[in-house]
C-alpha cells in the first residue's frame, strides 16, 4: 500500500520525468504517513507564488502551475458573499479585476479562525517557501489584513524584499538555509491587535506609492464591441406591407 500510494503521489502531483518521483513528493508522502499532515497545500502555494513572480519579472507568459487551485481561491475568497461570479471571457475578467474596489474584496472569513500568524522563519525577515520548481518568499506583512488583523503602518523594507531561487540544483546552500529556518518559526497573535480588517495610519500613502512602483493598476483593456451591420434601406412597397400587417395585429 505504501508503494502504491507513493506511485500515485508521483504520477498525479508531479509528473516531471518518466519513472521518476521527485523529493517533494516523497516529503509529502512521509509527512502524511508519520504525522498525518498533508504538505500538498504548502507545495501548491509555493509553486503558485513562484509562477506569479516569474511571470511578473518576465513581463508576461502563461501560468500553468496549479491554475485551477488559483482560480478556485480567487472566486471563493476574493469577492464578498452576494457578489455574482459569472462566466467571463479573457477581456471581461481583466476588466473586472482592474476595477476591483476595497469594498468588494472579502478580507477575512470567520471560518478560518486564525489565532496566530507565521510572520518570520529563522534569520529570514519573511517566510521562504520551497516548491517543486524553485523557491520564493512570502511576505506576511502585505497579507496581514487578509489574515484578519489591522494594518497600522507601512511594512519594514526588509520584510517585503523579494528573492527567488530559479535553479534548485545550483543553490544547495540556500536551500539548506531555508530548510533549517523552518525549525525556527516565529508566530504572532495578540500583539497584532484586535481582530479587524481595517487600514490605519500612513499605510494608505505607502500603498499608493507602491502601486505606482509595481505598475498597478494594470491598464484596463478596451472592450471590443461588435458593430451592427448596416442594412439596406427598405422599399416603399415593403414599408406599406409592414404597415398593413401591423394594423392587423393591432385589431
Tab-separated table of N, CA, C and O in Angstrom, residues 61-186:
chain	number	residue	atom	x	y	z
A	61	UNK	N	3.597	35.842	-20.067
A	61	UNK	CA	3.699	34.394	-20.075
A	61	UNK	C	2.476	33.756	-19.462
A	61	UNK	O	1.657	34.421	-18.827
A	62	UNK	N	2.339	32.476	-19.651
A	62	UNK	CA	1.183	31.748	-19.143
A	62	UNK	C	1.484	31.096	-17.802
A	62	UNK	O	2.612	30.709	-17.536
A	63	UNK	N	0.475	30.994	-16.963
A	63	UNK	CA	0.587	30.308	-15.674
A	63	UNK	C	-0.117	28.972	-15.795
A	63	UNK	O	-1.344	28.920	-15.865
A	64	UNK	N	0.659	27.901	-15.829
A	64	UNK	CA	0.087	26.569	-15.960
A	64	UNK	C	0.074	25.827	-14.630
A	64	UNK	O	-0.650	24.868	-14.460
A	65	UNK	N	0.898	26.280	-13.688
A	65	UNK	CA	1.044	25.566	-12.415
A	65	UNK	C	-0.141	25.835	-11.511
A	65	UNK	O	-0.396	26.970	-11.119
A	66	UNK	N	-0.875	24.782	-11.174
A	66	UNK	CA	-1.949	24.878	-10.173
A	66	UNK	C	-2.977	25.948	-10.510
A	66	UNK	O	-3.528	26.604	-9.625
A	67	UNK	N	-3.245	26.163	-11.793
A	67	UNK	CA	-4.181	27.203	-12.201
A	67	UNK	C	-5.603	26.970	-11.676
A	67	UNK	O	-6.259	27.919	-11.228
A	68	UNK	N	-6.126	25.723	-11.685
A	68	UNK	CA	-7.479	25.513	-11.125
A	68	UNK	C	-7.569	25.875	-9.645
A	68	UNK	O	-8.580	26.424	-9.201
A	69	UNK	N	-6.495	25.580	-8.870
A	69	UNK	CA	-6.500	25.933	-7.448
A	69	UNK	C	-6.506	27.443	-7.280
A	69	UNK	O	-7.227	27.996	-6.437
A	70	UNK	N	-5.723	28.136	-8.092
A	70	UNK	CA	-5.669	29.595	-8.021
A	70	UNK	C	-7.027	30.199	-8.370
A	70	UNK	O	-7.495	31.134	-7.710
A	71	UNK	N	-7.677	29.649	-9.373
A	71	UNK	CA	-8.995	30.150	-9.779
A	71	UNK	C	-10.032	29.900	-8.682
A	71	UNK	O	-10.858	30.767	-8.389
A	72	UNK	N	-9.972	28.722	-8.074
A	72	UNK	CA	-10.915	28.391	-7.007
A	72	UNK	C	-10.740	29.330	-5.825
A	72	UNK	O	-11.715	29.824	-5.248
A	73	UNK	N	-9.486	29.600	-5.438
A	73	UNK	CA	-9.237	30.542	-4.341
A	73	UNK	C	-9.770	31.927	-4.703
A	73	UNK	O	-10.411	32.598	-3.893
A	74	UNK	N	-9.525	32.344	-5.936
A	74	UNK	CA	-9.906	33.688	-6.358
A	74	UNK	C	-11.418	33.878	-6.297
A	74	UNK	O	-11.916	34.858	-5.753
A	75	UNK	N	-12.155	32.920	-6.837
A	75	UNK	CA	-13.612	33.061	-6.879
A	75	UNK	C	-14.262	32.798	-5.520
A	75	UNK	O	-15.368	33.258	-5.266
A	76	UNK	N	-13.589	32.039	-4.650
A	76	UNK	CA	-14.180	31.699	-3.354
A	76	UNK	C	-13.943	32.776	-2.300
A	76	UNK	O	-14.811	33.028	-1.463
A	77	UNK	N	-12.779	33.418	-2.328
A	77	UNK	CA	-12.403	34.313	-1.238
A	77	UNK	C	-12.205	35.758	-1.648
A	77	UNK	O	-12.193	36.646	-0.795
A	78	UNK	N	-12.050	36.016	-2.933
A	78	UNK	CA	-11.776	37.392	-3.338
A	78	UNK	C	-13.007	38.283	-3.204
A	78	UNK	O	-12.930	39.442	-2.791
A	79	UNK	N	-14.187	37.744	-3.528
A	79	UNK	CA	-15.391	38.558	-3.539
A	79	UNK	C	-16.251	38.268	-2.323
A	79	UNK	O	-16.307	37.151	-1.835
A	80	UNK	N	-16.957	39.274	-1.859
A	80	UNK	CA	-17.855	39.109	-0.731
A	80	UNK	C	-19.058	38.260	-1.131
A	80	UNK	O	-19.399	38.163	-2.300
A	81	UNK	N	-19.700	37.688	-0.137
A	81	UNK	CA	-20.898	36.906	-0.411
A	81	UNK	C	-21.969	37.795	-1.018
A	81	UNK	O	-22.190	38.909	-0.584
A	82	UNK	N	-22.635	37.250	-2.008
A	82	UNK	CA	-23.658	38.019	-2.702
A	82	UNK	C	-23.157	38.566	-4.020
A	82	UNK	O	-23.943	38.882	-4.909
A	83	UNK	N	-21.819	38.680	-4.162
A	83	UNK	CA	-21.274	39.115	-5.436
A	83	UNK	C	-21.400	37.972	-6.437
A	83	UNK	O	-21.018	36.839	-6.153
A	84	UNK	N	-21.927	38.281	-7.580
A	84	UNK	CA	-22.205	37.245	-8.561
A	84	UNK	C	-20.964	36.973	-9.403
A	84	UNK	O	-20.394	37.888	-9.992
A	85	UNK	N	-20.530	35.716	-9.437
A	85	UNK	CA	-19.393	35.321	-10.260
A	85	UNK	C	-19.945	34.688	-11.525
A	85	UNK	O	-20.484	33.586	-11.507
A	86	UNK	N	-19.858	35.395	-12.606
A	86	UNK	CA	-20.391	34.907	-13.863
A	86	UNK	C	-19.270	34.373	-14.745
A	86	UNK	O	-18.092	34.642	-14.527
A	87	UNK	N	-19.663	33.615	-15.746
A	87	UNK	CA	-18.694	33.139	-16.728
A	87	UNK	C	-18.253	34.328	-17.572
A	87	UNK	O	-19.075	35.036	-18.152
A	88	UNK	N	-16.954	34.560	-17.610
A	88	UNK	CA	-16.426	35.715	-18.327
A	88	UNK	C	-15.362	35.276	-19.323
A	88	UNK	O	-14.685	34.257	-19.124
A	89	UNK	N	-15.193	36.053	-20.368
A	89	UNK	CA	-14.085	35.804	-21.281
A	89	UNK	C	-12.849	36.544	-20.778
A	89	UNK	O	-12.875	37.196	-19.731
A	90	UNK	N	-11.773	36.450	-21.519
A	90	UNK	CA	-10.486	36.994	-21.061
A	90	UNK	C	-10.552	38.496	-20.814
A	90	UNK	O	-10.111	38.987	-19.770
A	91	UNK	N	-11.102	39.249	-21.752
A	91	UNK	CA	-11.131	40.710	-21.600
A	91	UNK	C	-12.076	41.136	-20.489
A	91	UNK	O	-11.806	42.105	-19.769
A	92	UNK	N	-13.191	40.404	-20.308
A	92	UNK	CA	-14.135	40.740	-19.243
A	92	UNK	C	-13.530	40.491	-17.867
A	92	UNK	O	-13.724	41.284	-16.934
A	93	UNK	N	-12.782	39.379	-17.696
A	93	UNK	CA	-12.117	39.111	-16.424
A	93	UNK	C	-11.088	40.193	-16.120
A	93	UNK	O	-10.988	40.696	-15.002
A	94	UNK	N	-10.299	40.564	-17.138
A	94	UNK	CA	-9.275	41.595	-16.932
A	94	UNK	C	-9.925	42.916	-16.526
A	94	UNK	O	-9.437	43.623	-15.645
A	95	UNK	N	-11.039	43.239	-17.163
A	95	UNK	CA	-11.737	44.486	-16.836
A	95	UNK	C	-12.270	44.452	-15.408
A	95	UNK	O	-12.189	45.445	-14.668
A	96	UNK	N	-12.809	43.297	-14.980
A	96	UNK	CA	-13.354	43.174	-13.622
A	96	UNK	C	-12.257	43.292	-12.577
A	96	UNK	O	-12.430	43.939	-11.538
A	97	UNK	N	-11.103	42.645	-12.834
A	97	UNK	CA	-10.013	42.649	-11.864
A	97	UNK	C	-9.413	44.046	-11.705
A	97	UNK	O	-9.127	44.496	-10.597
A	98	UNK	N	-9.222	44.744	-12.829
A	98	UNK	CA	-8.619	46.079	-12.745
A	98	UNK	C	-9.555	47.092	-12.097
A	98	UNK	O	-9.108	48.149	-11.667
A	99	UNK	N	-10.840	46.773	-12.005
A	99	UNK	CA	-11.797	47.686	-11.390
A	99	UNK	C	-12.258	47.216	-10.010
A	99	UNK	O	-13.283	47.686	-9.506
A	100	UNK	N	-11.509	46.282	-9.400
A	100	UNK	CA	-11.845	45.844	-8.046
A	100	UNK	C	-11.698	47.012	-7.074
A	100	UNK	O	-10.773	47.809	-7.188
A	101	UNK	N	-12.588	47.080	-6.128
A	101	UNK	CA	-12.502	48.109	-5.097
A	101	UNK	C	-12.345	47.456	-3.735
A	101	UNK	O	-12.562	46.252	-3.570
A	102	UNK	N	-11.978	48.248	-2.780
A	102	UNK	CA	-11.727	47.759	-1.427
A	102	UNK	C	-12.983	47.150	-0.804
A	102	UNK	O	-12.912	46.224	-0.004
A	103	UNK	N	-14.144	47.670	-1.183
A	103	UNK	CA	-15.393	47.222	-0.591
A	103	UNK	C	-15.861	45.873	-1.141
A	103	UNK	O	-16.676	45.203	-0.523
A	104	UNK	N	-15.372	45.488	-2.306
A	104	UNK	CA	-15.813	44.239	-2.929
A	104	UNK	C	-15.082	43.039	-2.337
A	104	UNK	O	-15.641	41.956	-2.197
A	105	UNK	N	-13.823	43.234	-1.957
A	105	UNK	CA	-12.972	42.118	-1.540
A	105	UNK	C	-13.378	41.596	-0.164
A	105	UNK	O	-13.652	42.370	0.753
A	106	UNK	N	-13.423	40.293	-0.027
A	106	UNK	CA	-13.682	39.657	1.263
A	106	UNK	C	-12.342	39.450	1.960
A	106	UNK	O	-11.591	38.527	1.640
A	107	UNK	N	-12.026	40.314	2.913
A	107	UNK	CA	-10.693	40.316	3.503
A	107	UNK	C	-10.457	39.145	4.450
A	107	UNK	O	-9.369	38.592	4.507
A	108	UNK	N	-11.477	38.762	5.180
A	108	UNK	CA	-11.253	37.713	6.182
A	108	UNK	C	-12.535	36.933	6.405
A	108	UNK	O	-13.633	37.489	6.416
A	109	UNK	N	-12.389	35.631	6.555
A	109	UNK	CA	-13.532	34.768	6.833
A	109	UNK	C	-13.443	34.261	8.268
A	109	UNK	O	-12.404	33.768	8.702
A	110	UNK	N	-14.533	34.389	9.013
A	110	UNK	CA	-14.546	33.933	10.397
A	110	UNK	C	-14.328	32.424	10.508
A	110	UNK	O	-13.896	31.914	11.542
A	111	UNK	N	-14.626	31.707	9.426
A	111	UNK	CA	-14.452	30.258	9.445
A	111	UNK	C	-12.983	29.863	9.581
A	111	UNK	O	-12.664	28.765	10.023
A	112	UNK	N	-12.085	30.757	9.166
A	112	UNK	CA	-10.663	30.434	9.251
A	112	UNK	C	-10.200	30.339	10.703
A	112	UNK	O	-9.350	29.517	11.025
A	113	UNK	N	-10.724	31.209	11.554
A	113	UNK	CA	-10.425	31.155	12.996
A	113	UNK	C	-8.920	31.108	13.254
A	113	UNK	O	-8.394	30.205	13.900
A	114	UNK	N	-8.203	32.092	12.727
A	114	UNK	CA	-6.747	32.143	12.850
A	114	UNK	C	-6.369	32.893	14.126
A	114	UNK	O	-6.725	34.056	14.305
A	115	UNK	N	-5.655	32.227	15.022
A	115	UNK	CA	-5.204	32.856	16.268
A	115	UNK	C	-3.779	33.377	16.153
A	115	UNK	O	-3.449	34.422	16.702
A	116	UNK	N	-2.935	32.608	15.460
A	116	UNK	CA	-1.538	33.005	15.300
A	116	UNK	C	-1.156	32.978	13.817
A	116	UNK	O	-1.652	32.167	13.055
A	117	UNK	N	-0.278	33.901	13.465
A	117	UNK	CA	0.154	34.054	12.081
A	117	UNK	C	1.658	33.829	12.005
A	117	UNK	O	2.416	34.368	12.822
A	118	UNK	N	2.102	33.044	11.038
A	118	UNK	CA	3.542	32.868	10.801
A	118	UNK	C	4.070	34.150	10.170
A	118	UNK	O	3.687	34.517	9.060
A	119	UNK	N	4.943	34.841	10.875
A	119	UNK	CA	5.457	36.131	10.417
A	119	UNK	C	6.907	36.071	9.951
A	119	UNK	O	7.351	36.943	9.194
A	120	UNK	N	7.654	35.064	10.412
A	120	UNK	CA	9.080	35.036	10.109
A	120	UNK	C	9.612	33.627	10.332
A	120	UNK	O	9.083	32.879	11.159
A	121	UNK	N	10.640	33.273	9.567
A	121	UNK	CA	11.285	31.967	9.732
A	121	UNK	C	12.788	32.167	9.891
A	121	UNK	O	13.459	32.663	8.966
A	122	UNK	N	13.317	31.803	11.053
A	122	UNK	CA	14.757	31.876	11.280
A	122	UNK	C	15.303	33.271	11.060
A	122	UNK	O	14.776	34.257	11.562
A	123	UNK	N	16.396	33.346	10.292
A	123	UNK	CA	17.027	34.625	10.005
A	123	UNK	C	16.345	35.373	8.871
A	123	UNK	O	16.701	36.530	8.593
A	124	UNK	N	15.407	34.729	8.192
A	124	UNK	CA	14.690	35.412	7.122
A	124	UNK	C	13.670	36.385	7.722
A	124	UNK	O	12.953	36.037	8.659
A	125	UNK	N	13.583	37.616	7.188
A	125	UNK	CA	12.612	38.581	7.713
A	125	UNK	C	11.186	38.295	7.272
A	125	UNK	O	10.262	38.982	7.691
A	126	UNK	N	11.030	37.265	6.420
A	126	UNK	CA	9.701	36.880	5.971
A	126	UNK	C	9.617	35.358	5.944
A	126	UNK	O	10.305	34.707	6.724
A	127	UNK	N	8.830	34.790	5.061
A	127	UNK	CA	8.620	33.339	5.062
A	127	UNK	C	9.074	32.753	3.718
A	127	UNK	O	8.450	33.008	2.696
A	128	UNK	N	10.162	31.972	3.690
A	128	UNK	CA	10.598	31.334	2.451
A	128	UNK	C	9.795	30.065	2.178
A	128	UNK	O	9.510	29.285	3.088
A	129	UNK	N	9.428	29.868	0.920
A	129	UNK	CA	8.624	28.710	0.526
A	129	UNK	C	9.375	27.881	-0.506
A	129	UNK	O	9.900	28.417	-1.485
A	130	UNK	N	9.427	26.575	-0.274
A	130	UNK	CA	10.050	25.646	-1.211
A	130	UNK	C	8.980	24.933	-2.012
A	130	UNK	O	8.057	24.355	-1.446
A	131	UNK	N	9.121	24.971	-3.322
A	131	UNK	CA	8.188	24.276	-4.196
A	131	UNK	C	8.901	23.258	-5.054
A	131	UNK	O	10.052	22.890	-4.799
A	132	UNK	N	8.237	22.809	-6.090
A	132	UNK	CA	8.847	21.827	-6.995
A	132	UNK	C	9.648	22.490	-8.095
A	132	UNK	O	10.513	21.865	-8.696
A	133	UNK	N	9.365	23.770	-8.374
A	133	UNK	CA	10.026	24.477	-9.472
A	133	UNK	C	11.119	25.414	-8.995
A	133	UNK	O	11.979	25.809	-9.780
A	134	UNK	N	11.072	25.795	-7.732
A	134	UNK	CA	12.037	26.747	-7.218
A	134	UNK	C	11.629	27.211	-5.835
A	134	UNK	O	10.849	26.555	-5.148
A	135	UNK	N	12.166	28.350	-5.436
A	135	UNK	CA	11.893	28.889	-4.113
A	135	UNK	C	11.539	30.361	-4.242
A	135	UNK	O	12.125	31.088	-5.058
A	136	UNK	N	10.578	30.804	-3.433
A	136	UNK	CA	10.163	32.203	-3.433
A	136	UNK	C	9.753	32.552	-2.006
A	136	UNK	O	9.340	31.676	-1.246
A	137	UNK	N	9.895	33.826	-1.653
A	137	UNK	CA	9.497	34.201	-0.294
A	137	UNK	C	8.079	34.767	-0.278
A	137	UNK	O	7.617	35.376	-1.239
A	138	UNK	N	7.415	34.524	0.830
A	138	UNK	CA	6.056	35.024	1.056
A	138	UNK	C	6.145	36.112	2.115
A	138	UNK	O	6.840	35.953	3.117
A	139	UNK	N	5.480	37.227	1.878
A	139	UNK	CA	5.608	38.386	2.747
A	139	UNK	C	4.330	38.603	3.550
A	139	UNK	O	3.390	39.258	3.075
A	140	UNK	N	4.248	38.067	4.779
A	140	UNK	CA	3.041	38.209	5.587
A	140	UNK	C	2.671	39.659	5.888
A	140	UNK	O	1.505	39.958	6.123
A	141	UNK	N	3.663	40.558	5.880
A	141	UNK	CA	3.374	41.963	6.188
A	141	UNK	C	2.386	42.564	5.197
A	141	UNK	O	1.648	43.492	5.532
A	142	UNK	N	2.357	42.022	3.980
A	142	UNK	CA	1.432	42.528	2.971
A	142	UNK	C	0.083	41.821	3.020
A	142	UNK	O	-0.874	42.275	2.398
A	143	UNK	N	0.017	40.701	3.741
A	143	UNK	CA	-1.215	39.902	3.773
A	143	UNK	C	-1.852	39.860	5.156
A	143	UNK	O	-2.765	39.083	5.376
A	144	UNK	N	-1.370	40.694	6.065
A	144	UNK	CA	-1.855	40.629	7.446
A	144	UNK	C	-3.341	40.962	7.524
A	144	UNK	O	-4.085	40.437	8.356
A	145	UNK	N	-3.801	41.822	6.624
A	145	UNK	CA	-5.221	42.184	6.579
A	145	UNK	C	-6.064	40.987	6.155
A	145	UNK	O	-7.180	40.794	6.634
A	146	UNK	N	-5.526	40.196	5.252
A	146	UNK	CA	-6.230	39.001	4.780
A	146	UNK	C	-6.314	37.949	5.875
A	146	UNK	O	-7.163	37.054	5.819
A	147	UNK	N	-5.458	38.045	6.867
A	147	UNK	CA	-5.458	37.097	7.985
A	147	UNK	C	-6.278	37.596	9.170
A	147	UNK	O	-6.276	36.985	10.224
A	148	UNK	N	-6.961	38.736	8.988
A	148	UNK	CA	-7.901	39.196	9.996
A	148	UNK	C	-7.363	40.207	10.984
A	148	UNK	O	-7.997	40.464	11.997
A	149	UNK	N	-6.184	40.790	10.704
A	149	UNK	CA	-5.602	41.762	11.629
A	149	UNK	C	-5.404	43.100	10.921
A	149	UNK	O	-5.186	43.144	9.706
A	150	UNK	N	-5.442	44.202	11.656
A	150	UNK	CA	-5.332	45.523	11.029
A	150	UNK	C	-3.904	45.837	10.584
A	150	UNK	O	-2.934	45.336	11.160
A	151	UNK	N	-3.802	46.681	9.577
A	151	UNK	CA	-2.504	47.196	9.132
A	151	UNK	C	-2.413	48.641	9.594
A	151	UNK	O	-3.213	49.482	9.198
A	152	UNK	N	-1.434	48.931	10.429
A	152	UNK	CA	-1.344	50.256	11.058
A	152	UNK	C	-0.274	51.150	10.427
A	152	UNK	O	-0.362	52.359	10.490
A	153	UNK	N	0.760	50.546	9.846
A	153	UNK	CA	1.854	51.354	9.321
A	153	UNK	C	2.506	50.618	8.152
A	153	UNK	O	2.297	49.411	7.975
A	154	UNK	N	3.300	51.308	7.350
A	154	UNK	CA	3.986	50.652	6.238
A	154	UNK	C	4.926	49.558	6.737
A	154	UNK	O	5.519	49.683	7.811
A	155	UNK	N	5.080	48.472	5.991
A	155	UNK	CA	5.974	47.394	6.415
A	155	UNK	C	7.440	47.798	6.301
A	155	UNK	O	7.798	48.684	5.519
A	156	UNK	N	8.265	47.151	7.092
A	156	UNK	CA	9.711	47.372	7.007
A	156	UNK	C	10.206	46.850	5.658
A	156	UNK	O	9.754	45.811	5.167
A	157	UNK	N	11.127	47.571	5.055
A	157	UNK	CA	11.587	47.229	3.705
A	157	UNK	C	12.138	45.805	3.632
A	157	UNK	O	11.887	45.073	2.671
A	158	UNK	N	12.903	45.396	4.652
A	158	UNK	CA	13.490	44.055	4.631
A	158	UNK	C	12.422	42.962	4.635
A	158	UNK	O	12.634	41.881	4.086
A	159	UNK	N	11.273	43.244	5.229
A	159	UNK	CA	10.243	42.216	5.351
A	159	UNK	C	9.492	41.978	4.053
A	159	UNK	O	8.756	40.998	3.940
A	160	UNK	N	9.673	42.861	3.059
A	160	UNK	CA	8.986	42.671	1.781
A	160	UNK	C	9.955	42.611	0.605
A	160	UNK	O	9.535	42.684	-0.548
A	161	UNK	N	11.245	42.475	0.905
A	161	UNK	CA	12.225	42.361	-0.173
A	161	UNK	C	12.157	40.964	-0.775
A	161	UNK	O	12.371	39.971	-0.081
A	162	UNK	N	11.826	40.852	-2.059
A	162	UNK	CA	11.639	39.519	-2.653
A	162	UNK	C	12.964	38.845	-3.009
A	162	UNK	O	13.978	39.505	-3.237
A	163	UNK	N	12.944	37.523	-3.011
A	163	UNK	CA	14.070	36.779	-3.566
A	163	UNK	C	13.532	35.512	-4.237
A	163	UNK	O	12.466	35.006	-3.881
A	164	UNK	N	14.283	35.037	-5.209
A	164	UNK	CA	13.859	33.862	-5.975
A	164	UNK	C	15.029	32.901	-6.122
A	164	UNK	O	16.171	33.316	-6.269
A	165	UNK	N	14.730	31.622	-6.069
A	165	UNK	CA	15.696	30.580	-6.409
A	165	UNK	C	15.172	29.904	-7.672
A	165	UNK	O	14.122	29.254	-7.644
A	166	UNK	N	15.867	30.103	-8.769
A	166	UNK	CA	15.391	29.592	-10.056
A	166	UNK	C	15.814	28.147	-10.283
A	166	UNK	O	15.014	27.312	-10.709
A	167	UNK	N	17.077	27.859	-10.028
A	167	UNK	CA	17.608	26.515	-10.260
A	167	UNK	C	17.961	25.893	-8.910
A	167	UNK	O	18.965	26.250	-8.285
A	168	UNK	N	17.149	24.957	-8.471
A	168	UNK	CA	17.339	24.365	-7.144
A	168	UNK	C	18.543	23.442	-7.081
A	168	UNK	O	18.982	23.072	-6.001
A	169	UNK	N	19.099	23.065	-8.214
A	169	UNK	CA	20.262	22.176	-8.228
A	169	UNK	C	21.575	22.939	-8.028
A	169	UNK	O	22.592	22.336	-7.730
A	170	UNK	N	21.545	24.262	-8.176
A	170	UNK	CA	22.773	25.044	-8.111
A	170	UNK	C	22.912	25.848	-6.821
A	170	UNK	O	23.975	26.407	-6.564
A	171	UNK	N	21.846	25.954	-6.043
A	171	UNK	CA	21.894	26.768	-4.829
A	171	UNK	C	21.544	25.911	-3.618
A	171	UNK	O	20.597	26.190	-2.883
A	172	UNK	N	22.341	24.875	-3.402
A	172	UNK	CA	22.073	23.937	-2.318
A	172	UNK	C	22.264	24.579	-0.943
A	172	UNK	O	21.552	24.242	0.005
A	173	UNK	N	23.220	25.489	-0.830
A	173	UNK	CA	23.435	26.165	0.458
A	173	UNK	C	22.211	26.978	0.863
A	173	UNK	O	21.798	26.971	2.037
A	174	UNK	N	21.625	27.684	-0.102
A	174	UNK	CA	20.428	28.462	0.188
A	174	UNK	C	19.257	27.555	0.556
A	174	UNK	O	18.491	27.849	1.481
A	175	UNK	N	19.122	26.433	-0.132
A	175	UNK	CA	18.042	25.500	0.163
A	175	UNK	C	18.188	24.920	1.573
A	175	UNK	O	17.197	24.761	2.294
A	176	UNK	N	19.420	24.594	1.973
A	176	UNK	CA	19.646	24.088	3.336
A	176	UNK	C	19.316	25.149	4.384
A	176	UNK	O	18.753	24.848	5.445
A	177	UNK	N	19.663	26.404	4.073
A	177	UNK	CA	19.344	27.501	4.994
A	177	UNK	C	17.837	27.652	5.150
A	177	UNK	O	17.328	27.875	6.251
A	178	UNK	N	17.122	27.499	4.041
A	178	UNK	CA	15.659	27.622	4.085
A	178	UNK	C	15.062	26.488	4.903
A	178	UNK	O	14.164	26.694	5.730
A	179	UNK	N	15.550	25.270	4.686
A	179	UNK	CA	15.030	24.120	5.434
A	179	UNK	C	15.238	24.293	6.946
A	179	UNK	O	14.350	24.019	7.749
A	180	UNK	N	16.435	24.755	7.326
A	180	UNK	CA	16.724	24.942	8.748
A	180	UNK	C	15.901	26.087	9.351
A	180	UNK	O	15.576	26.070	10.540
A	181	UNK	N	15.576	27.088	8.514
A	181	UNK	CA	14.808	28.222	9.042
A	181	UNK	C	13.418	27.799	9.489
A	181	UNK	O	12.824	28.429	10.376
A	182	UNK	N	12.897	26.721	8.903
A	182	UNK	CA	11.565	26.257	9.288
A	182	UNK	C	11.578	25.530	10.632
A	182	UNK	O	10.521	25.142	11.137
A	183	UNK	N	12.752	25.342	11.212
A	183	UNK	CA	12.833	24.834	12.586
A	183	UNK	C	12.724	25.969	13.600
A	183	UNK	O	12.650	25.715	14.806
A	184	UNK	N	12.733	27.219	13.103
A	184	UNK	CA	12.666	28.393	13.983
A	184	UNK	C	11.565	29.335	13.481
A	184	UNK	O	11.827	30.450	13.041
A	185	UNK	N	10.353	28.867	13.544
A	185	UNK	CA	9.205	29.648	13.076
A	185	UNK	C	8.774	30.645	14.150
A	185	UNK	O	8.614	30.283	15.313
A	186	UNK	N	8.616	31.894	13.769
A	186	UNK	CA	8.169	32.953	14.673
A	186	UNK	C	6.726	33.312	14.339
A	186	UNK	O	6.430	33.721	13.212
